Short mmCIF file of C-alpha atoms in Angstrom, two decimals:
data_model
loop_
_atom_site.label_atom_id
_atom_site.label_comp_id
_atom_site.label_asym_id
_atom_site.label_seq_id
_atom_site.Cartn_x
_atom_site.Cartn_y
_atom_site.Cartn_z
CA UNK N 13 -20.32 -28.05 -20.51
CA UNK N 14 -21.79 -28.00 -24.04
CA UNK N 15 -19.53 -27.26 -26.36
CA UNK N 16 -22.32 -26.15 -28.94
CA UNK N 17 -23.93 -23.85 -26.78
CA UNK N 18 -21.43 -20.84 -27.43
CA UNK N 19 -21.68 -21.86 -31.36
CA UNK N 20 -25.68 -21.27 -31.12
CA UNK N 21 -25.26 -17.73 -29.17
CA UNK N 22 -22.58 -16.26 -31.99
CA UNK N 23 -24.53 -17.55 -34.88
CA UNK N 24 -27.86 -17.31 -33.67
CA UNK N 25 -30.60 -20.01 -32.90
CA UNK N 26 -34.16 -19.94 -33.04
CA UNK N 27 -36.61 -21.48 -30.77
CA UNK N 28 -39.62 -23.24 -32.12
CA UNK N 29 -43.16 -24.33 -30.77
CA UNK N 30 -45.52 -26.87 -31.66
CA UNK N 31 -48.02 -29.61 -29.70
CA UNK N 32 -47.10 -32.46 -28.11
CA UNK N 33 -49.66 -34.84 -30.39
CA UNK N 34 -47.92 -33.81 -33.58
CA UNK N 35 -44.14 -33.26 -32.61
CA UNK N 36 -43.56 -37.38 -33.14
CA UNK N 37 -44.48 -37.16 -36.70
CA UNK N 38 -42.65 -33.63 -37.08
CA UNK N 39 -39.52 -35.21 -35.88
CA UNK N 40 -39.84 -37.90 -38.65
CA UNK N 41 -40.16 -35.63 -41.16
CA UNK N 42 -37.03 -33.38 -40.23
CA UNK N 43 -35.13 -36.15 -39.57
CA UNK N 44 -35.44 -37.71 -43.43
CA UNK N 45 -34.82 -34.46 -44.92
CA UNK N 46 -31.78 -34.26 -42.51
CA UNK N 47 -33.14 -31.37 -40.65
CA UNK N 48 -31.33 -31.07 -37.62
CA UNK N 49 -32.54 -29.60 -34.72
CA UNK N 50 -31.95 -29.49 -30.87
CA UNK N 51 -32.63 -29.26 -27.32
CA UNK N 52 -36.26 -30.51 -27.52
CA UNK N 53 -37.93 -30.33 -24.16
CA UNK N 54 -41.90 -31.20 -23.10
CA UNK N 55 -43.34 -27.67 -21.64
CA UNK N 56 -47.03 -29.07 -20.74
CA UNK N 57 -48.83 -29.90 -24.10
CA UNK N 58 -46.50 -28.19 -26.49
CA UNK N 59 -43.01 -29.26 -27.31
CA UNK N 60 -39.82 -26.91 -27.24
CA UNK N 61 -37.17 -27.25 -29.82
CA UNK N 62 -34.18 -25.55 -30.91
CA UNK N 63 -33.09 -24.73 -34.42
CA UNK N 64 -29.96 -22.89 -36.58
CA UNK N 65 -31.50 -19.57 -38.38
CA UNK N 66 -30.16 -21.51 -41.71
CA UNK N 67 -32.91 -24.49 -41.76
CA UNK N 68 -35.41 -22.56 -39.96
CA UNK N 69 -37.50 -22.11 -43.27
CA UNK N 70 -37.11 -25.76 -44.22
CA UNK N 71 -38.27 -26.39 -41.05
CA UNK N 72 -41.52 -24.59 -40.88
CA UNK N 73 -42.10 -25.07 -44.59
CA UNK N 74 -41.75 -29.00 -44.09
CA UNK N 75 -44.34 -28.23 -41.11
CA UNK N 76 -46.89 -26.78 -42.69
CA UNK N 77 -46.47 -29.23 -45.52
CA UNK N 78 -47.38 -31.81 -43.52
CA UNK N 79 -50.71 -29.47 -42.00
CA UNK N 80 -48.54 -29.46 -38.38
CA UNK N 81 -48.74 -26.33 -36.18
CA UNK N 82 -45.66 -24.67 -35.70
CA UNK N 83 -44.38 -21.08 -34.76
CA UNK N 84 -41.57 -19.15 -33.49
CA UNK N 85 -41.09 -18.94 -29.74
CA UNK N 86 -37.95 -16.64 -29.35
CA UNK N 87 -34.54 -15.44 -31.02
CA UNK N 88 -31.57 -15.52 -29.21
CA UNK N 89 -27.80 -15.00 -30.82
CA UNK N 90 -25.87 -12.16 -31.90
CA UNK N 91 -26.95 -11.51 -35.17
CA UNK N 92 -30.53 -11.11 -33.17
CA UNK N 93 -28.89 -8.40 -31.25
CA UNK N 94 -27.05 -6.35 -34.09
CA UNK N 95 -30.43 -6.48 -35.40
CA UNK N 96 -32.49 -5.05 -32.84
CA UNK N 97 -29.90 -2.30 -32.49
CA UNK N 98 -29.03 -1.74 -36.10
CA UNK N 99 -30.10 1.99 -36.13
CA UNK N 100 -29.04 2.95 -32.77
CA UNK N 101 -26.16 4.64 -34.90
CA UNK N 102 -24.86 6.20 -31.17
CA UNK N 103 -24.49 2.79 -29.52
CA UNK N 104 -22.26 1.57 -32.53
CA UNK N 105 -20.49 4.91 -32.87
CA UNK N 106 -19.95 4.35 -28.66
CA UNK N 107 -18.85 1.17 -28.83
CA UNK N 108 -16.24 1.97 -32.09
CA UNK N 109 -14.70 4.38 -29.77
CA UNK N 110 -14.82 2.65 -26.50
CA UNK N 111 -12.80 -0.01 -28.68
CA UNK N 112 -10.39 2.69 -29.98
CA UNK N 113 -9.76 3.93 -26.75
CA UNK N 114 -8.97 0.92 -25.50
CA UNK N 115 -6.16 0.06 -28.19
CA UNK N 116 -4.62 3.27 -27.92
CA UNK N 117 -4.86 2.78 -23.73
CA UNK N 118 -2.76 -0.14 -24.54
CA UNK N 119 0.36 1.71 -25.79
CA UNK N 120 0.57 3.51 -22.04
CA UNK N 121 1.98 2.04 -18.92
CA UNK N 122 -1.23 1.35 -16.71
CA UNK N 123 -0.11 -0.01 -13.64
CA UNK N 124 4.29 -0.34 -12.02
CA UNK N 125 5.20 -2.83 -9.78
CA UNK N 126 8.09 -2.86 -7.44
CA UNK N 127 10.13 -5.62 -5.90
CA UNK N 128 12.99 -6.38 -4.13
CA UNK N 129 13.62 -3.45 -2.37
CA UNK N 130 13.57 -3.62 1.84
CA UNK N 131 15.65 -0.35 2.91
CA UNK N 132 14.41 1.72 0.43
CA UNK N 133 10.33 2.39 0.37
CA UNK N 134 8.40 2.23 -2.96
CA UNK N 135 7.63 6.05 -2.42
CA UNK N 136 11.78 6.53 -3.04
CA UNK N 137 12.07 4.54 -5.94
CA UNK N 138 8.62 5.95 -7.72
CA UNK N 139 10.12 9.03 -7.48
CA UNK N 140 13.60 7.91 -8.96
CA UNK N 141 11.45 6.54 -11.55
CA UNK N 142 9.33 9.94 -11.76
CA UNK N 143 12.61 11.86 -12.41
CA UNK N 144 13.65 9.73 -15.52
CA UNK N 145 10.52 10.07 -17.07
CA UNK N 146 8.79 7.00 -15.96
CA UNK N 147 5.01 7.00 -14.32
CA UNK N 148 1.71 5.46 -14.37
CA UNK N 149 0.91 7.09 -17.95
CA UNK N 150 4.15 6.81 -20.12
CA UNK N 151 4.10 5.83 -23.68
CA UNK N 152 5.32 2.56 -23.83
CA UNK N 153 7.17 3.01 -27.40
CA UNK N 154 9.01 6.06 -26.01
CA UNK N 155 10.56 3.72 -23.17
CA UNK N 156 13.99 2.46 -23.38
CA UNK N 157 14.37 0.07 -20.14
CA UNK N 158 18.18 -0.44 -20.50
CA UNK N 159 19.36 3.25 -20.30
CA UNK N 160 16.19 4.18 -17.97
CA UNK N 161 17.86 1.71 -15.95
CA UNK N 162 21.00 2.91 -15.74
CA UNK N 163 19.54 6.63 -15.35
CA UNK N 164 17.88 5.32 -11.87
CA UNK N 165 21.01 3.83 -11.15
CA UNK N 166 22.52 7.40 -11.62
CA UNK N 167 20.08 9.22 -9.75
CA UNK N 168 19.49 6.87 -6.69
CA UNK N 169 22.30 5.78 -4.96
CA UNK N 170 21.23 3.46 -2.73
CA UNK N 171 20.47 0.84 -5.78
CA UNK N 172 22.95 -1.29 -7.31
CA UNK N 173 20.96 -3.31 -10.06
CA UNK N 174 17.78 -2.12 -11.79
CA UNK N 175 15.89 -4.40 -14.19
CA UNK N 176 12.84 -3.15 -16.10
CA UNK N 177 10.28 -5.47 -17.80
CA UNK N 178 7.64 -4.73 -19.65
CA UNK N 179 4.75 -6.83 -19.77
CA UNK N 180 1.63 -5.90 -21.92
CA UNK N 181 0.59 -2.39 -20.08
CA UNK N 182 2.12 -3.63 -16.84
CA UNK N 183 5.89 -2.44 -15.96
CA UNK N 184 7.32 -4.92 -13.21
CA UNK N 185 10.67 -2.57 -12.00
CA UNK N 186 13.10 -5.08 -9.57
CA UNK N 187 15.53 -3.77 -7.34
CA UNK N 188 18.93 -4.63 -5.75
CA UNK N 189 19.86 -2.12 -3.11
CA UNK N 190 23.34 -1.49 -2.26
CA UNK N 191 25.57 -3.63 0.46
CA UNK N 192 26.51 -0.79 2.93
CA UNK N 193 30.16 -1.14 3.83
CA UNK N 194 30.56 -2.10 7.44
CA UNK N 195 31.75 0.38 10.29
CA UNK N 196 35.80 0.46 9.51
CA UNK N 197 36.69 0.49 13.21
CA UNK N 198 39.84 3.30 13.37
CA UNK N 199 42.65 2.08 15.40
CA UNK N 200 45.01 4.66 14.78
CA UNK N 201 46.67 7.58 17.60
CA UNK N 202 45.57 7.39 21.10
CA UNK N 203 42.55 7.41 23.10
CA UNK N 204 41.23 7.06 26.63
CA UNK N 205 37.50 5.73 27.78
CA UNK N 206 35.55 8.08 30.00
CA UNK N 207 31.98 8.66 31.30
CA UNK N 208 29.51 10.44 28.85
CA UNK N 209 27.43 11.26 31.77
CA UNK N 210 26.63 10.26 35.73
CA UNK N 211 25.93 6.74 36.78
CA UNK N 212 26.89 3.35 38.34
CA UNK N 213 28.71 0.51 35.79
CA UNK N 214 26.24 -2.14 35.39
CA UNK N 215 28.99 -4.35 32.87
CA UNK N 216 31.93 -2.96 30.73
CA UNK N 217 33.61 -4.74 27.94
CA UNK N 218 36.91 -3.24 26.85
CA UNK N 219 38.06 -4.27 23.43
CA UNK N 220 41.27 -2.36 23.82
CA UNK N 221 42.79 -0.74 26.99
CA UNK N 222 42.52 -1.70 30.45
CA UNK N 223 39.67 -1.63 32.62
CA UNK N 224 39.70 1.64 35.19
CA UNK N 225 36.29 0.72 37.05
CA UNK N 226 33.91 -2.24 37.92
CA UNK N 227 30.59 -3.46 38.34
CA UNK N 228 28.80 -0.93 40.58
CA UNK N 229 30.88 1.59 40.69
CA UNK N 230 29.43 5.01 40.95
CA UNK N 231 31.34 7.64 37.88
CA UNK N 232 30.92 11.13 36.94
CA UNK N 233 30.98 12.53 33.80
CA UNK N 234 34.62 12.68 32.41
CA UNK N 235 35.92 10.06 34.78
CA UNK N 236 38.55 7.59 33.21
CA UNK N 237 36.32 4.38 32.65
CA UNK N 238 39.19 2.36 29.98
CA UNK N 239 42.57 3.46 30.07
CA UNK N 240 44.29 3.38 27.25
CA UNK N 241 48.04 1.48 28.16
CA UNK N 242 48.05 -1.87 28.41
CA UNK N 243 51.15 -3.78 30.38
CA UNK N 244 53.51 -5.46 28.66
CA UNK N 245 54.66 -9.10 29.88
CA UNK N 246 58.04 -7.38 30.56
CA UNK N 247 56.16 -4.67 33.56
CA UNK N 248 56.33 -2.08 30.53
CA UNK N 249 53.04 -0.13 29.25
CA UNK N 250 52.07 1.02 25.78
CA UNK N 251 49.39 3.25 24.97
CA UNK N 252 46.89 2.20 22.40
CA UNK N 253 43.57 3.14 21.02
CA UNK N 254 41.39 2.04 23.90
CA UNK N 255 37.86 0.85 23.03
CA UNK N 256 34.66 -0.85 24.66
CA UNK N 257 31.24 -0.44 25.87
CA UNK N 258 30.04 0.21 29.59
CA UNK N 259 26.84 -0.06 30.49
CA UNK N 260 25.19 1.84 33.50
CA UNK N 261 22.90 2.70 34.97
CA UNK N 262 21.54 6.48 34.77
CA UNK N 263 19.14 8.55 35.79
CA UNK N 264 16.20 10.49 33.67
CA UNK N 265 14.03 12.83 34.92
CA UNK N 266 10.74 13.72 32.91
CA UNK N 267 7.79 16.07 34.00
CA UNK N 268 4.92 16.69 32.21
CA UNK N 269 2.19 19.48 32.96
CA UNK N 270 -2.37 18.35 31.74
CA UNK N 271 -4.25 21.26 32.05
CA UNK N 272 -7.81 20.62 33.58
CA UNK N 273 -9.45 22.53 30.92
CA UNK N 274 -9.25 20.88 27.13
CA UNK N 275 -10.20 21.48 23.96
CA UNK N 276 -12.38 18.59 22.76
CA UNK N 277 -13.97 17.81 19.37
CA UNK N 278 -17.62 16.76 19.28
CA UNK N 279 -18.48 15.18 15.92
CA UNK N 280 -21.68 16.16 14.73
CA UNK N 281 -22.54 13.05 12.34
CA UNK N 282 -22.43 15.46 9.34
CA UNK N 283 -19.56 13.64 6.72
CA UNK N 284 -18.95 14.30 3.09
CA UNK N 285 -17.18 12.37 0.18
CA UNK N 286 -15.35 13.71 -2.57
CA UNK N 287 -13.69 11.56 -5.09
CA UNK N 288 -10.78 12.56 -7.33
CA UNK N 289 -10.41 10.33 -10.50
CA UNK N 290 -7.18 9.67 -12.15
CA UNK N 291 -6.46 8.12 -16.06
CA UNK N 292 -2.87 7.43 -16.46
CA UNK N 293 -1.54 9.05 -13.99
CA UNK N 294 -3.69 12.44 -15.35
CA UNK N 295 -6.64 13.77 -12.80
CA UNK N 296 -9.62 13.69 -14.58
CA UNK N 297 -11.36 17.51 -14.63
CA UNK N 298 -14.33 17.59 -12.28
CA UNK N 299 -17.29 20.20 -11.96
CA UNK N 300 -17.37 19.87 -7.68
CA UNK N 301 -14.30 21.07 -5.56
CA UNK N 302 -12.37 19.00 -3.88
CA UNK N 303 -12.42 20.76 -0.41
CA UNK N 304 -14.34 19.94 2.71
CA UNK N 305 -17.23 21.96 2.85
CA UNK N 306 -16.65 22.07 6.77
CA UNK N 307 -14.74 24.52 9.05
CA UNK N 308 -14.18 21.67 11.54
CA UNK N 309 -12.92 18.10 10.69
CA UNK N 310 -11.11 15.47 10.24
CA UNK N 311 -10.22 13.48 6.69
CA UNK N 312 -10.02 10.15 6.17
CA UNK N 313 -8.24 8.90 2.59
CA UNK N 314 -8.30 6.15 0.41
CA UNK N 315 -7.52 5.29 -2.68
CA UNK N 316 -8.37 2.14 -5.26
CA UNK N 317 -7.84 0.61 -8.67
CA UNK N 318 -11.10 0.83 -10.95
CA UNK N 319 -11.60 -2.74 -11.85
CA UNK N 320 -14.15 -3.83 -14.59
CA UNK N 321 -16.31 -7.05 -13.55
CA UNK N 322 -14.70 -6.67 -10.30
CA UNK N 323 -11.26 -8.40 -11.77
CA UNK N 324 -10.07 -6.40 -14.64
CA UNK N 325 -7.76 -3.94 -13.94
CA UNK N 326 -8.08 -0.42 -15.43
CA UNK N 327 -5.87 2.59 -16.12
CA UNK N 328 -7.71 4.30 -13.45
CA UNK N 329 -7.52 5.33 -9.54
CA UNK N 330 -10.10 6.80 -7.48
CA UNK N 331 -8.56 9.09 -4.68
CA UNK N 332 -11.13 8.88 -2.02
CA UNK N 333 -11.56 11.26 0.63
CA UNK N 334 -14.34 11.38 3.58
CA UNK N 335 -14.62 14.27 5.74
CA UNK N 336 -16.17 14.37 9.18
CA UNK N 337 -17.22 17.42 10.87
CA UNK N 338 -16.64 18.44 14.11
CA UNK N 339 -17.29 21.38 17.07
CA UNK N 340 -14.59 22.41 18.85
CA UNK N 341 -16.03 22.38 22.55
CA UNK N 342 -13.99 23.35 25.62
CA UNK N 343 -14.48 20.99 28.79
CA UNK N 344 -13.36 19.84 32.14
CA UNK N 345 -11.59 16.83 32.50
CA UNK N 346 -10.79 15.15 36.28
CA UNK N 347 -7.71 13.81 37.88
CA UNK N 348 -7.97 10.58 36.87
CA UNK N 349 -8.43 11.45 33.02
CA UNK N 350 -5.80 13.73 33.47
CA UNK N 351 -3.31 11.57 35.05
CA UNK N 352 -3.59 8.99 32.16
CA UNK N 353 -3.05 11.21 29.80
CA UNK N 354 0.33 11.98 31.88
CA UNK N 355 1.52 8.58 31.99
CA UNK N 356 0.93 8.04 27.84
CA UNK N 357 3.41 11.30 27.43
CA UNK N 358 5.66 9.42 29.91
CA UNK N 359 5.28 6.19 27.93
CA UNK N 360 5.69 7.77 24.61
CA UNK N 361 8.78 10.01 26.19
CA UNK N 362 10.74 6.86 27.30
CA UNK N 363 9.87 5.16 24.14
CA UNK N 364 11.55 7.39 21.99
CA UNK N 365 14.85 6.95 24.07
CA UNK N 366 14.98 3.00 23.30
CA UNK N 367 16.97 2.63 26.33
CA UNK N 368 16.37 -0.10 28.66
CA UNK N 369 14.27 0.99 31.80
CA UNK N 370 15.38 -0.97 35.03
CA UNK N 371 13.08 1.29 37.06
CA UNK N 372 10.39 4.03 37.23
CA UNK N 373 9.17 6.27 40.52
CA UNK N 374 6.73 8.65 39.55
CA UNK N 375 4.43 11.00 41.47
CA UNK N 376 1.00 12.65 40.77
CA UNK N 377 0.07 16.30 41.83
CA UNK N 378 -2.97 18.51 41.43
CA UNK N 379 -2.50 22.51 41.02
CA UNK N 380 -6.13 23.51 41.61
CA UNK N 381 -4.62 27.20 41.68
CA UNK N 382 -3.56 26.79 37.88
CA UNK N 383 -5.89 24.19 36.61
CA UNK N 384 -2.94 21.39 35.66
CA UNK N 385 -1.70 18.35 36.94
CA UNK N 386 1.87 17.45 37.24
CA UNK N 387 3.39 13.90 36.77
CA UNK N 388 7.50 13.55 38.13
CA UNK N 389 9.06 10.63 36.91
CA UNK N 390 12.64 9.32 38.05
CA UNK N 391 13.65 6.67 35.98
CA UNK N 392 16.59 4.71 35.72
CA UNK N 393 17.79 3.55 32.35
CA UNK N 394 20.53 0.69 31.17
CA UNK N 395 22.41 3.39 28.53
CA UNK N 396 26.53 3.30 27.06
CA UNK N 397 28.03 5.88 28.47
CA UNK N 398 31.76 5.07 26.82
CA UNK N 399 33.03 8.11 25.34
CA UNK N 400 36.26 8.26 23.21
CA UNK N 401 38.69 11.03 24.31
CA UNK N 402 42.06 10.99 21.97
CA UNK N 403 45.26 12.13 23.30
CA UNK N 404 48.83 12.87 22.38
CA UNK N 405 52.51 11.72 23.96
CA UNK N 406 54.43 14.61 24.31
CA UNK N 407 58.16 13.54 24.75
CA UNK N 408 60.70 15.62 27.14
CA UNK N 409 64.09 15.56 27.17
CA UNK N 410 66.39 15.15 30.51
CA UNK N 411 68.88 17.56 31.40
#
């Protein structure tokens, strides 16, 4: 890289012109009178040749001195360009308060970044942060991180350590959630296992208490599954807290009804963006509304950081939001359509029990009469039925 080259653009160069026959003596000439010059290149029958704007004059003077031909070819630099624009009062008085703008922008937070956190999500803790005060926006000098700190420590819980730093216009705000305090497991007074529900044991593990049932054994609801005394090694029993799990297996029943005739959406191709802009955390007033301009549709949101030469990061966001229209059109859908659409609501249905399935029967029915199908499922699911029942001793006296 030539080092010189920025030197020439911030205090201007000027590029000079004469023939090829003459430019050997020329350079004799400058070079006695220590006249510096540079970048001399051969453009057909004229030679090329750079010079600083404080021995141009010497330059051509010594030229024409010496009866050699000589003119300028172009001006680059700086001071060329404050020239040229040196009564476009509007483009200075623009740029003075671009500049302005930009040094006050730099006494407001522009951007928060959050780490550490895994429980909690980053919408939580921005709004923690929202409550003392603190957002994309906030005058920096107004910010005190130690007791902002501790006043997100007050208002969110879940946080044990808060550290804010404050880098330039860029807040970095790390986390340390709280330890939750394992399950204290109560031992105390007197319970018995039984069945939440119907089923046959698959495995049981009794912690405490002894064992009422075994593998594939068919219970009821309420039936004892882990008593609660335990023999002694003397043929006594004690009662005790009796706990465990039991696994079995259980049935689940599920039916789900697809009309024939739906309600459909037929996108027309018609879509519309509107953009929302936001400066520190402050919408930006626009003359357009916001809202689709369809009866019909669906929106599709986005938003991004406004970066300057596609690196630097500004102090605004555009909120992005595409809307495609739609007709709402009624049509006729077949069995097999129909029965596909059953089987996702029986997927999604067993999903949300997060139970193990050991098995699934299901059958498939057409009511022409009303226009549905009907999907029955059976299924047979791997659930704990162990259900703690407490109890007391009641003691009697003999006569």
């Amino acid at each position: 890289m030539n080092l010189y080259k920025p030197l020439h653009y911030i205090f201007g160069e000027y590029v000079l012109e004469t023939s090829l026959s003459t430019f050997s003596r020329l350079s004799l000439l400058l070079t006695e009178r220590k006249l510096y010059f540079w970048n001399n290149r051969i453009n057909g029958d004229k030679v090329i040749l750079g010079c600083s704007i404080f021995q141009v004059d010497n330059i051509i003077e010594t030229a024409n001195e010496a009866g050699i031909g000589i003119k300028i070819a172009q001006k680059k630099g700086l001071p060329f360009i404050f020239a040229r624009y040196r009564k476009r009062y509007g483009l200075f008085a623009g740029l003075t308060a671009g500049l302005l703008i930009m040094f006050v922008s730099q006494l407001f937070v522009w951007k928060i970044t959050i780490s550490g956190n895994s429980e909690l999500s980053v919408t939580e803790i921005e709004r923690a942060l929202n409550d003392c005060g603190i957002t994309v926006g906030s005058f920096i000098p107004n910010i005190d991180v130690m007791q902002d700190a501790n006043s997100i420590l007050m208002n969110c819980k879940e946080l044990s350590s808060v550290a804010i730093g404050i880098n330039g216009t860029h807040m970095n705000v790390s986390v340390l959630e709280r330890t939750k305090i394992p399950d204290i497991v109560d031992v105390n007074g007197y319970y018995n296992v039984v069945a939440s529900r119907d089923g046959v044991i698959i495995d049981i593990d009794a912690a405490e208490g002894t064992p009422e049932v075994k593998e594939g054994d068919a219970v009821f609801e309420g039936e004892l599954l882990i008593n609660s005394f335990i023999e002694g090694t003397n043929g006594s029993f004690r009662p005790t807290h009796a706990r465990g799990i039991v696994y079995a297996a259980v049935k689940e029943s599920f039916v789900s009804k697809i009309p024939l005739d739906r309600i459909t959406r037929y996108y027309t191709g018609k879509t519309e963006t509107k953009r929302v802009f936001y400066l520190l955390g402050k919408e930006i007033p626009s003359l357009s509304s916001n809202e689709s301009p369809y009866e019909y549709f669906d929106a599709v949101s986005s938003e991004r950081v406004i970066k300057l030469f596609g690196f630097i990061e500004l102090p605004i966001k555009e909120y992005r939001v595409i809307y495609h229209e739609y007709i709402p059109q009624k049509e006729r859908i077949d069995e097999s359509e129909a029965e596909i659409l059953a089987r996702e609501e029986l997927a999604d249905y067993l999903g949300e029990l997060d139970l193990e399935v050991l098995s699934c029967e299901t059958s498939f029915d057409t009511d022409k009469e009303n226009g549905i199908c009907i999907l029955k499922a059976d299924a047979v699911l791997k659930q704990d039925i162990a259900k703690e029942i407490p109890f007391e001793l009641i003691s009697r006296r003999k006569d």
